[in-house]
PDB file of C-alpha atoms in Angstrom:
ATOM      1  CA  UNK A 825     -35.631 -46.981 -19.287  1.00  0.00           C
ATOM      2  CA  UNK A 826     -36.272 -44.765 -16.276  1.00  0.00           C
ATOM      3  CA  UNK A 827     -33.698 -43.205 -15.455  1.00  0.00           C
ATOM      4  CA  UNK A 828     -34.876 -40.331 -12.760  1.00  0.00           C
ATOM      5  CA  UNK A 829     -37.884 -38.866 -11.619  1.00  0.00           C
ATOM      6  CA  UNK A 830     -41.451 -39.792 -10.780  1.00  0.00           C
ATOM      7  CA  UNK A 831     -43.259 -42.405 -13.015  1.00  0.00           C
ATOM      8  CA  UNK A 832     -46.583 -44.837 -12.053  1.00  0.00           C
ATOM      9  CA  UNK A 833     -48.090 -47.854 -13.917  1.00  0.00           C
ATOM     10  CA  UNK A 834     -51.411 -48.496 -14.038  1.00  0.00           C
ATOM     11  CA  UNK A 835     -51.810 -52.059 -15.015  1.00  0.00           C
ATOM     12  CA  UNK A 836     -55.696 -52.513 -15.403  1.00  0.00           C
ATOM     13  CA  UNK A 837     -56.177 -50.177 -12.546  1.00  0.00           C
ATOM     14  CA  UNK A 838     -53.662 -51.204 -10.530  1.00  0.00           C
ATOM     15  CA  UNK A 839     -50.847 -48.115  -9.829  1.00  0.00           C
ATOM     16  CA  UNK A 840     -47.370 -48.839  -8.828  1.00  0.00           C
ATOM     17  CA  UNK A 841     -44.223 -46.856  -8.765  1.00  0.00           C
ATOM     18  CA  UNK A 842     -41.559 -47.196 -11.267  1.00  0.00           C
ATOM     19  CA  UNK A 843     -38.160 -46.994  -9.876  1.00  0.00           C
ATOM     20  CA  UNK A 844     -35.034 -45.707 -11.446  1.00  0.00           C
ATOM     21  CA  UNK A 845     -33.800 -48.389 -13.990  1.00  0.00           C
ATOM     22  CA  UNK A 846     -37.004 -49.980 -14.576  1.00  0.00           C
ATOM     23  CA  UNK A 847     -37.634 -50.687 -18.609  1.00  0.00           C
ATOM     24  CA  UNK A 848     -41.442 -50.427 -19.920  1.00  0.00           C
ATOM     25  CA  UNK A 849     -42.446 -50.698 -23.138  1.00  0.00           C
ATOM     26  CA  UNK A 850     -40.329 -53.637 -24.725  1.00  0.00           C
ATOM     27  CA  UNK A 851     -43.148 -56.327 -25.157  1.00  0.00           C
ATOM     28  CA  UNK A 852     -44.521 -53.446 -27.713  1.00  0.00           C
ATOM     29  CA  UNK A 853     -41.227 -53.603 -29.894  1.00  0.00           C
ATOM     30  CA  UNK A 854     -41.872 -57.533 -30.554  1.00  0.00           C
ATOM     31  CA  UNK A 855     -45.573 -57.427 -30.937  1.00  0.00           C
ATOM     32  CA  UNK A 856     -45.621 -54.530 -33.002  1.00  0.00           C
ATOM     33  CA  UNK A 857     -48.510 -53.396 -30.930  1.00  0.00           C
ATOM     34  CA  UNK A 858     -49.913 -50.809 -28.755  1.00  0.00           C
ATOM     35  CA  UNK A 859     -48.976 -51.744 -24.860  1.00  0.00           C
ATOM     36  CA  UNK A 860     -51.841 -52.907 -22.276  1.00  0.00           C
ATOM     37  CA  UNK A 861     -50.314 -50.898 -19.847  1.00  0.00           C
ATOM     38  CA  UNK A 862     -50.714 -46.783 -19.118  1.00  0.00           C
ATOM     39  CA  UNK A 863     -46.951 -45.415 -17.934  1.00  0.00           C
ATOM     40  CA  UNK A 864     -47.411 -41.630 -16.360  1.00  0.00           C
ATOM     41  CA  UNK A 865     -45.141 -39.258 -15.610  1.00  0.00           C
ATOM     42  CA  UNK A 866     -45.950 -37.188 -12.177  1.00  0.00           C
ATOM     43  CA  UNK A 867     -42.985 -35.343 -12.154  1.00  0.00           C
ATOM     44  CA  UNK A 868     -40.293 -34.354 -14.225  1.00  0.00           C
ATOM     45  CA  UNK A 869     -38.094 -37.137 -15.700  1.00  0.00           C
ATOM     46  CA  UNK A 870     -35.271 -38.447 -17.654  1.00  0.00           C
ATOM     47  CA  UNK A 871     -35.865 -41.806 -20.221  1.00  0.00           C
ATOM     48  CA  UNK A 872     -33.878 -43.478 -22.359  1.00  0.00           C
ATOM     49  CA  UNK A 873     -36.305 -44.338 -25.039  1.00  0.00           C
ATOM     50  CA  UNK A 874     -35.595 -46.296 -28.839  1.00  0.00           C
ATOM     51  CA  UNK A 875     -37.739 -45.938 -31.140  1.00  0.00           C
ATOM     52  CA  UNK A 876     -39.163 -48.632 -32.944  1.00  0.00           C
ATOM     53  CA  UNK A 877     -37.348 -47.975 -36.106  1.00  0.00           C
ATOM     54  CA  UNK A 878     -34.266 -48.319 -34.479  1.00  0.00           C
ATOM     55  CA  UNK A 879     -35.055 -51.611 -32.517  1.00  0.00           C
ATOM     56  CA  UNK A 880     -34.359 -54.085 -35.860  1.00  0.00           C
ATOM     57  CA  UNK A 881     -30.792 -52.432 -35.806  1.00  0.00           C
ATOM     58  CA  UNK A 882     -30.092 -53.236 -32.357  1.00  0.00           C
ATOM     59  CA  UNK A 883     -31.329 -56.148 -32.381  1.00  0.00           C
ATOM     60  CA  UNK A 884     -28.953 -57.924 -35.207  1.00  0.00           C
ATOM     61  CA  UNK A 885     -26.507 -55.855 -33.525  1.00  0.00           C
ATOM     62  CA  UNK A 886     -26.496 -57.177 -30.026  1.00  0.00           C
ATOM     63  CA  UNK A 887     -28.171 -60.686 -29.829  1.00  0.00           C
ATOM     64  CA  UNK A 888     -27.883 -61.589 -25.913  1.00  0.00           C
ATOM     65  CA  UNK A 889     -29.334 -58.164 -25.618  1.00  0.00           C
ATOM     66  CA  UNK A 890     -32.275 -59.342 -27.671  1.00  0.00           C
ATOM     67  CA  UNK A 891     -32.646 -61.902 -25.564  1.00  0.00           C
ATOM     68  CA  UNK A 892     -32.710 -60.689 -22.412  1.00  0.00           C
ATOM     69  CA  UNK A 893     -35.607 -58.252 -23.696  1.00  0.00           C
ATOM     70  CA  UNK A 894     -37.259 -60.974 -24.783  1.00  0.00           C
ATOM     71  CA  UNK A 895     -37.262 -63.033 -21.835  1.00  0.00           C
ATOM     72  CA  UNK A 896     -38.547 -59.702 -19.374  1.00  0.00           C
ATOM     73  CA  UNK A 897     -41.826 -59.839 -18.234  1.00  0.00           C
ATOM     74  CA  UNK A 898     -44.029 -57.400 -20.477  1.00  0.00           C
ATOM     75  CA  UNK A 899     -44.376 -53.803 -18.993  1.00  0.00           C
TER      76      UNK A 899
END
């Protein structure tokens, strides 16, 4: 999750801005694959990031959570 600074998308060569709060990389955590998408940082920034070992965890920890992951559109 973004939290501040200057991030862009490129989405099969299309770039877009990420604002503040925007989450990327989830659709990796249930596919257990490498994302489609490129997410680059042009300035300095603070994430939020959970790392895959962790996800399984949250997961049977917070189950609407889980869902509302799962029902975001992949980015």
């Amino acid at each position: 999750i973004l939290l501040v600074g200057g991030v862009e998308l490129d989405r099969f060569g299309t770039l877009s801005d990420l604002p503040p709060g925007t989450m990327f990389g989830q659709s990796s955590l249930f596919s257990q694959r490498p994302e489609s998408d490129t997410v680059r940082v042009r300035s300095e920034a603070v994430l939020l990031r959970l790392p895959t070992s962790s996800f399984g965890t949250f997961a049977m920890q917070f189950p609407p959570a889980l869902a509302h992951l799962a029902d975001l559109p992949p980015g």
